[in-house]
Amino acid sequence: MTVQGSVAVQVLAARLSPGFTLGVASAAFQIEGSLSAGGRGPSGWDAFAEKPGSILDGHSPAVACDHYNRAPEDVELMRALGIDSYRFSISWPRIQPDGTGPFNAAGLDFYDRLIDQLLEAGISPMATLYHWDTPLPLEHRGGWMNRSTAERFAEYSAAAGRRFGDRVAQWVTLNEPVSVTLNGYALGVHAPGHDLLFKALPSVHHQLLGHGLAVQALRAAGVKGGIGVANLHSPVRPASRKISDRLLAKVFDLMMNRVYADPILLGHYPKPPLIARPWFRSLGKASDSDLRNIHQPLDFYGLNYYCPVKVATGPGPDHSPVGTTEAMARLPFHTADFPEYGTTGFGWPVAPEHLGILLRELKDRYGAALPPLYITESGASFPEPDHVSGPIADTNRIDYLASHLGHALAATSPGGIAEDVELLGYYVWTLLDNFEWAAGFSQRFGLVHVDFDTLERTPKDSYYWYQALARARRA
Ligand code: IFM
């Protein structure tokens, strides 16, 4: 299928069923800036970013895209883009600075205004409650390694539900708990910077418990919108047919995919291969009542997809944006290249057909327990200039988005490999170039270029491509 150019836009548009949602996604910490303005408290990420060496080139999130002060301009960009929905995250420390106790009126007002502006622009709000910015006082008490964070999260979620529940169309509890556990608690390349390896697994259970309690809290608050979660999934492949590669790929699949999705969708943790049981022991001790709390009915499942992962035996040249870490070198496996695919700015393989394969795998694994699904993140970074004087020709991003959306639609259409998956929508990651965590401003994912000196926004060709797609389906 050709997916580029104006004809391809028509072809792609014709495949979008009426009601299919086109959106963009973002996260508070990556765009808002104003970290100590308006009564916001510090988060674990504020503290991590201040540690020398934690962020590439010492970039600071203090201003980011200055979205806190420019939200109306950014909503205008979305209105002109013609999208149906905006997935943003609510900053927990902005609305509850200590993570417990009083709520911050100025923070609540900020999201009130944002939601109202979106609705006025005809854009449906999808709100994520946790996109990694744990209030610092909670992080000091162990963050997600401490079970009580799950209860605090449910209290905060209830307050958000009471305040915004009349207008938010979709709620996402957690974004990518796997990234929080792997990068933040196991490898130490994200906040809070712990390198506990498999001892980080309690942070999985506590996040999932937080998810389940938050779902119940939102429902008790009477929110009108649907409720789901956004999990990052990658199909995992062994680097060779060697037994050790195949076994370690299974272990990686558990760590990457199944320990998050299985309890949420099926109500139990997966059984690890015998040899890996000691690593996963802490999850095996979960009580039935916790598992019941985690296993809540969901209105939708959010899938974040970027690329497949290949796993090879032994420590190897894995790398994070800030280099190979000592913790990674202690693991019995590493991730290997897919030489057959081109790569993004991050070096991630561009493998759109794996999105269709992943949808098939999810349905095979979860069957009727898999709710209707949104692709809640899909996008790519590519090397782009810091300063521009007009739209840049980011054809690589257009190709990436068109092929990923194209494969998802083909897979879920009648006769496709995942025709039994109900796909409700697609959210591009992301609207604006932004603070890409440990990679600072070095990885540009946006449909809109941001000059981080002047904060000027300049739509890229991909923005106009997405706009043409949104328009074509209504034509
Ligand atoms: O920027 C992140 C986002 O915060 C979570 N999903 C992956 C994106 C790209 O790395």
PDB file of N, CA, C and O in Angstrom, residues 346-397:
ATOM      1  N   PHE A 346      16.470   7.941  17.716  1.00  0.00           N
ATOM      2  CA  PHE A 346      16.847   7.215  18.928  1.00  0.00           C
ATOM      3  C   PHE A 346      17.556   5.899  18.591  1.00  0.00           C
ATOM      4  O   PHE A 346      17.977   5.172  19.487  1.00  0.00           O
ATOM      5  N   GLY A 347      17.577   5.544  17.286  1.00  0.00           N
ATOM      6  CA  GLY A 347      18.149   4.251  16.893  1.00  0.00           C
ATOM      7  C   GLY A 347      17.136   3.123  16.971  1.00  0.00           C
ATOM      8  O   GLY A 347      17.489   1.949  16.860  1.00  0.00           O
ATOM      9  N   TRP A 348      15.849   3.456  17.154  1.00  0.00           N
ATOM     10  CA  TRP A 348      14.805   2.423  17.244  1.00  0.00           C
ATOM     11  C   TRP A 348      14.429   1.960  15.830  1.00  0.00           C
ATOM     12  O   TRP A 348      14.273   2.798  14.923  1.00  0.00           O
ATOM     13  N   PRO A 349      14.254   0.643  15.645  1.00  0.00           N
ATOM     14  CA  PRO A 349      13.891   0.157  14.314  1.00  0.00           C
ATOM     15  C   PRO A 349      12.511   0.656  13.876  1.00  0.00           C
ATOM     16  O   PRO A 349      11.587   0.712  14.692  1.00  0.00           O
ATOM     17  N   VAL A 350      12.420   1.017  12.609  1.00  0.00           N
ATOM     18  CA  VAL A 350      11.117   1.437  12.059  1.00  0.00           C
ATOM     19  C   VAL A 350      10.476   0.193  11.460  1.00  0.00           C
ATOM     20  O   VAL A 350      10.855  -0.247  10.379  1.00  0.00           O
ATOM     21  N   ALA A 351       9.525  -0.382  12.177  1.00  0.00           N
ATOM     22  CA  ALA A 351       8.977  -1.685  11.797  1.00  0.00           C
ATOM     23  C   ALA A 351       7.457  -1.659  11.916  1.00  0.00           C
ATOM     24  O   ALA A 351       6.879  -2.256  12.836  1.00  0.00           O
ATOM     25  N   PRO A 352       6.796  -0.968  10.976  1.00  0.00           N
ATOM     26  CA  PRO A 352       5.342  -0.781  11.116  1.00  0.00           C
ATOM     27  C   PRO A 352       4.551  -2.074  11.081  1.00  0.00           C
ATOM     28  O   PRO A 352       3.515  -2.186  11.727  1.00  0.00           O
ATOM     29  N   GLU A 353       5.040  -3.086  10.332  1.00  0.00           N
ATOM     30  CA  GLU A 353       4.267  -4.335  10.265  1.00  0.00           C
ATOM     31  C   GLU A 353       4.182  -4.990  11.640  1.00  0.00           C
ATOM     32  O   GLU A 353       3.260  -5.748  11.919  1.00  0.00           O
ATOM     33  N   HIS A 354       5.151  -4.676  12.518  1.00  0.00           N
ATOM     34  CA  HIS A 354       5.085  -5.253  13.859  1.00  0.00           C
ATOM     35  C   HIS A 354       3.930  -4.687  14.678  1.00  0.00           C
ATOM     36  O   HIS A 354       3.536  -5.289  15.679  1.00  0.00           O
ATOM     37  N   LEU A 355       3.395  -3.559  14.260  1.00  0.00           N
ATOM     38  CA  LEU A 355       2.220  -3.045  14.963  1.00  0.00           C
ATOM     39  C   LEU A 355       1.030  -3.968  14.707  1.00  0.00           C
ATOM     40  O   LEU A 355       0.280  -4.318  15.626  1.00  0.00           O
ATOM     41  N   GLY A 356       0.862  -4.387  13.459  1.00  0.00           N
ATOM     42  CA  GLY A 356      -0.207  -5.349  13.142  1.00  0.00           C
ATOM     43  C   GLY A 356       0.021  -6.662  13.866  1.00  0.00           C
ATOM     44  O   GLY A 356      -0.907  -7.261  14.445  1.00  0.00           O
ATOM     45  N   ILE A 357       1.281  -7.113  13.874  1.00  0.00           N
ATOM     46  CA  ILE A 357       1.626  -8.380  14.541  1.00  0.00           C
ATOM     47  C   ILE A 357       1.325  -8.276  16.036  1.00  0.00           C
ATOM     48  O   ILE A 357       0.782  -9.196  16.655  1.00  0.00           O
ATOM     49  N   LEU A 358       1.650  -7.131  16.604  1.00  0.00           N
ATOM     50  CA  LEU A 358       1.401  -6.907  18.036  1.00  0.00           C
ATOM     51  C   LEU A 358      -0.102  -6.953  18.340  1.00  0.00           C
ATOM     52  O   LEU A 358      -0.535  -7.548  19.342  1.00  0.00           O
ATOM     53  N   LEU A 359      -0.901  -6.332  17.487  1.00  0.00           N
ATOM     54  CA  LEU A 359      -2.353  -6.356  17.711  1.00  0.00           C
ATOM     55  C   LEU A 359      -2.860  -7.796  17.706  1.00  0.00           C
ATOM     56  O   LEU A 359      -3.689  -8.191  18.528  1.00  0.00           O
ATOM     57  N   ARG A 360      -2.320  -8.592  16.775  1.00  0.00           N
ATOM     58  CA  ARG A 360      -2.679 -10.029  16.730  1.00  0.00           C
ATOM     59  C   ARG A 360      -2.272 -10.719  18.034  1.00  0.00           C
ATOM     60  O   ARG A 360      -3.029 -11.480  18.632  1.00  0.00           O
ATOM     61  N   GLU A 361      -1.019 -10.442  18.467  1.00  0.00           N
ATOM     62  CA  GLU A 361      -0.525 -11.108  19.685  1.00  0.00           C
ATOM     63  C   GLU A 361      -1.384 -10.738  20.898  1.00  0.00           C
ATOM     64  O   GLU A 361      -1.677 -11.575  21.750  1.00  0.00           O
ATOM     65  N   LEU A 362      -1.774  -9.468  20.969  1.00  0.00           N
ATOM     66  CA  LEU A 362      -2.585  -9.035  22.120  1.00  0.00           C
ATOM     67  C   LEU A 362      -3.928  -9.775  22.127  1.00  0.00           C
ATOM     68  O   LEU A 362      -4.409 -10.224  23.171  1.00  0.00           O
ATOM     69  N   LYS A 363      -4.523  -9.896  20.946  1.00  0.00           N
ATOM     70  CA  LYS A 363      -5.839 -10.575  20.887  1.00  0.00           C
ATOM     71  C   LYS A 363      -5.683 -12.059  21.189  1.00  0.00           C
ATOM     72  O   LYS A 363      -6.514 -12.655  21.892  1.00  0.00           O
ATOM     73  N   ASP A 364      -4.581 -12.655  20.702  1.00  0.00           N
ATOM     74  CA  ASP A 364      -4.356 -14.079  21.003  1.00  0.00           C
ATOM     75  C   ASP A 364      -4.182 -14.281  22.498  1.00  0.00           C
ATOM     76  O   ASP A 364      -4.654 -15.264  23.064  1.00  0.00           O
ATOM     77  N   ARG A 365      -3.463 -13.355  23.120  1.00  0.00           N
ATOM     78  CA  ARG A 365      -3.207 -13.492  24.552  1.00  0.00           C
ATOM     79  C   ARG A 365      -4.441 -13.238  25.405  1.00  0.00           C
ATOM     80  O   ARG A 365      -4.681 -13.917  26.381  1.00  0.00           O
ATOM     81  N   TYR A 366      -5.202 -12.207  25.049  1.00  0.00           N
ATOM     82  CA  TYR A 366      -6.240 -11.748  25.990  1.00  0.00           C
ATOM     83  C   TYR A 366      -7.668 -12.017  25.514  1.00  0.00           C
ATOM     84  O   TYR A 366      -8.611 -11.860  26.294  1.00  0.00           O
ATOM     85  N   GLY A 367      -7.836 -12.386  24.265  1.00  0.00           N
ATOM     86  CA  GLY A 367      -9.162 -12.767  23.766  1.00  0.00           C
ATOM     87  C   GLY A 367     -10.223 -11.745  24.129  1.00  0.00           C
ATOM     88  O   GLY A 367     -10.041 -10.534  23.964  1.00  0.00           O
ATOM     89  N   ALA A 368     -11.343 -12.243  24.663  1.00  0.00           N
ATOM     90  CA  ALA A 368     -12.473 -11.360  24.974  1.00  0.00           C
ATOM     91  C   ALA A 368     -12.146 -10.387  26.098  1.00  0.00           C
ATOM     92  O   ALA A 368     -12.866  -9.404  26.308  1.00  0.00           O
ATOM     93  N   ALA A 369     -11.051 -10.636  26.828  1.00  0.00           N
ATOM     94  CA  ALA A 369     -10.679  -9.720  27.921  1.00  0.00           C
ATOM     95  C   ALA A 369      -9.995  -8.449  27.398  1.00  0.00           C
ATOM     96  O   ALA A 369      -9.743  -7.529  28.182  1.00  0.00           O
ATOM     97  N   LEU A 370      -9.682  -8.420  26.111  1.00  0.00           N
ATOM     98  CA  LEU A 370      -9.054  -7.208  25.555  1.00  0.00           C
ATOM     99  C   LEU A 370     -10.140  -6.198  25.196  1.00  0.00           C
ATOM    100  O   LEU A 370     -10.954  -6.432  24.304  1.00  0.00           O
ATOM    101  N   PRO A 371     -10.156  -5.044  25.887  1.00  0.00           N
ATOM    102  CA  PRO A 371     -11.199  -4.054  25.574  1.00  0.00           C
ATOM    103  C   PRO A 371     -10.936  -3.414  24.205  1.00  0.00           C
ATOM    104  O   PRO A 371      -9.848  -3.581  23.646  1.00  0.00           O
ATOM    105  N   PRO A 372     -11.898  -2.660  23.682  1.00  0.00           N
ATOM    106  CA  PRO A 372     -11.623  -1.862  22.485  1.00  0.00           C
ATOM    107  C   PRO A 372     -10.374  -1.028  22.734  1.00  0.00           C
ATOM    108  O   PRO A 372     -10.114  -0.617  23.869  1.00  0.00           O
ATOM    109  N   LEU A 373      -9.639  -0.771  21.676  1.00  0.00           N
ATOM    110  CA  LEU A 373      -8.285  -0.272  21.875  1.00  0.00           C
ATOM    111  C   LEU A 373      -8.047   1.068  21.162  1.00  0.00           C
ATOM    112  O   LEU A 373      -8.529   1.276  20.051  1.00  0.00           O
ATOM    113  N   TYR A 374      -7.356   1.954  21.838  1.00  0.00           N
ATOM    114  CA  TYR A 374      -6.792   3.146  21.182  1.00  0.00           C
ATOM    115  C   TYR A 374      -5.287   2.956  21.081  1.00  0.00           C
ATOM    116  O   TYR A 374      -4.669   2.470  22.046  1.00  0.00           O
ATOM    117  N   ILE A 375      -4.696   3.368  19.989  1.00  0.00           N
ATOM    118  CA  ILE A 375      -3.235   3.511  19.970  1.00  0.00           C
ATOM    119  C   ILE A 375      -2.988   4.877  20.596  1.00  0.00           C
ATOM    120  O   ILE A 375      -3.283   5.919  19.990  1.00  0.00           O
ATOM    121  N   THR A 376      -2.534   4.863  21.840  1.00  0.00           N
ATOM    122  CA  THR A 376      -2.448   6.109  22.616  1.00  0.00           C
ATOM    123  C   THR A 376      -1.125   6.846  22.385  1.00  0.00           C
ATOM    124  O   THR A 376      -0.981   7.980  22.844  1.00  0.00           O
ATOM    125  N   GLU A 377      -0.151   6.191  21.747  1.00  0.00           N
ATOM    126  CA  GLU A 377       1.085   6.869  21.326  1.00  0.00           C
ATOM    127  C   GLU A 377       1.672   6.136  20.135  1.00  0.00           C
ATOM    128  O   GLU A 377       1.778   4.904  20.141  1.00  0.00           O
ATOM    129  N   SER A 378       2.091   6.917  19.132  1.00  0.00           N
ATOM    130  CA  SER A 378       2.837   6.376  17.999  1.00  0.00           C
ATOM    131  C   SER A 378       3.555   7.552  17.361  1.00  0.00           C
ATOM    132  O   SER A 378       2.923   8.566  17.055  1.00  0.00           O
ATOM    133  N   GLY A 379       4.847   7.429  17.187  1.00  0.00           N
ATOM    134  CA  GLY A 379       5.585   8.545  16.593  1.00  0.00           C
ATOM    135  C   GLY A 379       7.066   8.267  16.576  1.00  0.00           C
ATOM    136  O   GLY A 379       7.521   7.212  17.008  1.00  0.00           O
ATOM    137  N   ALA A 380       7.826   9.231  16.059  1.00  0.00           N
ATOM    138  CA  ALA A 380       9.268   9.012  15.911  1.00  0.00           C
ATOM    139  C   ALA A 380      10.030  10.322  15.998  1.00  0.00           C
ATOM    140  O   ALA A 380       9.537  11.370  15.572  1.00  0.00           O
ATOM    141  N   SER A 381      11.251  10.227  16.540  1.00  0.00           N
ATOM    142  CA  SER A 381      12.154  11.376  16.531  1.00  0.00           C
ATOM    143  C   SER A 381      13.131  11.207  15.370  1.00  0.00           C
ATOM    144  O   SER A 381      13.494  10.078  15.024  1.00  0.00           O
ATOM    145  N   PHE A 382      13.517  12.326  14.777  1.00  0.00           N
ATOM    146  CA  PHE A 382      14.549  12.315  13.740  1.00  0.00           C
ATOM    147  C   PHE A 382      15.430  13.545  13.952  1.00  0.00           C
ATOM    148  O   PHE A 382      14.953  14.546  14.508  1.00  0.00           O
ATOM    149  N   PRO A 383      16.697  13.469  13.540  1.00  0.00           N
ATOM    150  CA  PRO A 383      17.566  14.637  13.716  1.00  0.00           C
ATOM    151  C   PRO A 383      17.019  15.822  12.920  1.00  0.00           C
ATOM    152  O   PRO A 383      16.735  15.684  11.730  1.00  0.00           O
ATOM    153  N   GLU A 384      16.806  16.921  13.580  1.00  0.00           N
ATOM    154  CA  GLU A 384      16.248  18.114  12.924  1.00  0.00           C
ATOM    155  C   GLU A 384      16.930  19.344  13.499  1.00  0.00           C
ATOM    156  O   GLU A 384      17.422  19.306  14.635  1.00  0.00           O
ATOM    157  N   PRO A 385      16.947  20.444  12.729  1.00  0.00           N
ATOM    158  CA  PRO A 385      17.687  21.626  13.197  1.00  0.00           C
ATOM    159  C   PRO A 385      17.046  22.280  14.422  1.00  0.00           C
ATOM    160  O   PRO A 385      15.835  22.169  14.633  1.00  0.00           O
ATOM    161  N   ASP A 386      17.870  22.963  15.198  1.00  0.00           N
ATOM    162  CA  ASP A 386      17.359  23.674  16.375  1.00  0.00           C
ATOM    163  C   ASP A 386      16.566  24.918  15.972  1.00  0.00           C
ATOM    164  O   ASP A 386      15.655  25.337  16.682  1.00  0.00           O
ATOM    165  N   HIS A 387      16.973  25.527  14.846  1.00  0.00           N
ATOM    166  CA  HIS A 387      16.302  26.763  14.404  1.00  0.00           C
ATOM    167  C   HIS A 387      15.817  26.560  12.973  1.00  0.00           C
ATOM    168  O   HIS A 387      16.550  25.987  12.162  1.00  0.00           O
ATOM    169  N   VAL A 388      14.614  27.028  12.678  1.00  0.00           N
ATOM    170  CA  VAL A 388      14.078  26.869  11.314  1.00  0.00           C
ATOM    171  C   VAL A 388      13.452  28.185  10.883  1.00  0.00           C
ATOM    172  O   VAL A 388      13.114  29.028  11.726  1.00  0.00           O
ATOM    173  N   SER A 389      13.275  28.341   9.566  1.00  0.00           N
ATOM    174  CA  SER A 389      12.638  29.578   9.110  1.00  0.00           C
ATOM    175  C   SER A 389      11.325  29.280   8.405  1.00  0.00           C
ATOM    176  O   SER A 389      10.728  30.130   7.787  1.00  0.00           O
ATOM    177  N   GLY A 390      10.876  28.036   8.453  1.00  0.00           N
ATOM    178  CA  GLY A 390       9.602  27.661   7.842  1.00  0.00           C
ATOM    179  C   GLY A 390       9.413  26.173   8.050  1.00  0.00           C
ATOM    180  O   GLY A 390      10.230  25.534   8.731  1.00  0.00           O
ATOM    181  N   PRO A 391       8.328  25.624   7.476  1.00  0.00           N
ATOM    182  CA  PRO A 391       8.056  24.196   7.690  1.00  0.00           C
ATOM    183  C   PRO A 391       9.227  23.329   7.211  1.00  0.00           C
ATOM    184  O   PRO A 391       9.730  23.562   6.113  1.00  0.00           O
ATOM    185  N   ILE A 392       9.659  22.380   8.012  1.00  0.00           N
ATOM    186  CA  ILE A 392      10.713  21.485   7.544  1.00  0.00           C
ATOM    187  C   ILE A 392      10.076  20.270   6.878  1.00  0.00           C
ATOM    188  O   ILE A 392       8.969  19.853   7.232  1.00  0.00           O
ATOM    189  N   ALA A 393      10.793  19.718   5.898  1.00  0.00           N
ATOM    190  CA  ALA A 393      10.260  18.597   5.111  1.00  0.00           C
ATOM    191  C   ALA A 393      10.581  17.296   5.844  1.00  0.00           C
ATOM    192  O   ALA A 393      11.532  16.589   5.487  1.00  0.00           O
ATOM    193  N   ASP A 394       9.808  16.979   6.862  1.00  0.00           N
ATOM    194  CA  ASP A 394      10.065  15.763   7.647  1.00  0.00           C
ATOM    195  C   ASP A 394       9.349  14.562   7.033  1.00  0.00           C
ATOM    196  O   ASP A 394       8.480  13.944   7.654  1.00  0.00           O
ATOM    197  N   THR A 395       9.765  14.225   5.811  1.00  0.00           N
ATOM    198  CA  THR A 395       9.097  13.115   5.111  1.00  0.00           C
ATOM    199  C   THR A 395       9.297  11.793   5.850  1.00  0.00           C
ATOM    200  O   THR A 395       8.446  10.909   5.778  1.00  0.00           O
ATOM    201  N   ASN A 396      10.441  11.683   6.569  1.00  0.00           N
ATOM    202  CA  ASN A 396      10.650  10.445   7.339  1.00  0.00           C
ATOM    203  C   ASN A 396       9.555  10.269   8.394  1.00  0.00           C
ATOM    204  O   ASN A 396       9.067   9.163   8.632  1.00  0.00           O
ATOM    205  N   ARG A 397       9.127  11.357   9.017  1.00  0.00           N
ATOM    206  CA  ARG A 397       8.054  11.252  10.028  1.00  0.00           C
ATOM    207  C   ARG A 397       6.705  10.949   9.341  1.00  0.00           C
ATOM    208  O   ARG A 397       5.918  10.147   9.845  1.00  0.00           O
TER     209      ARG A 397
END
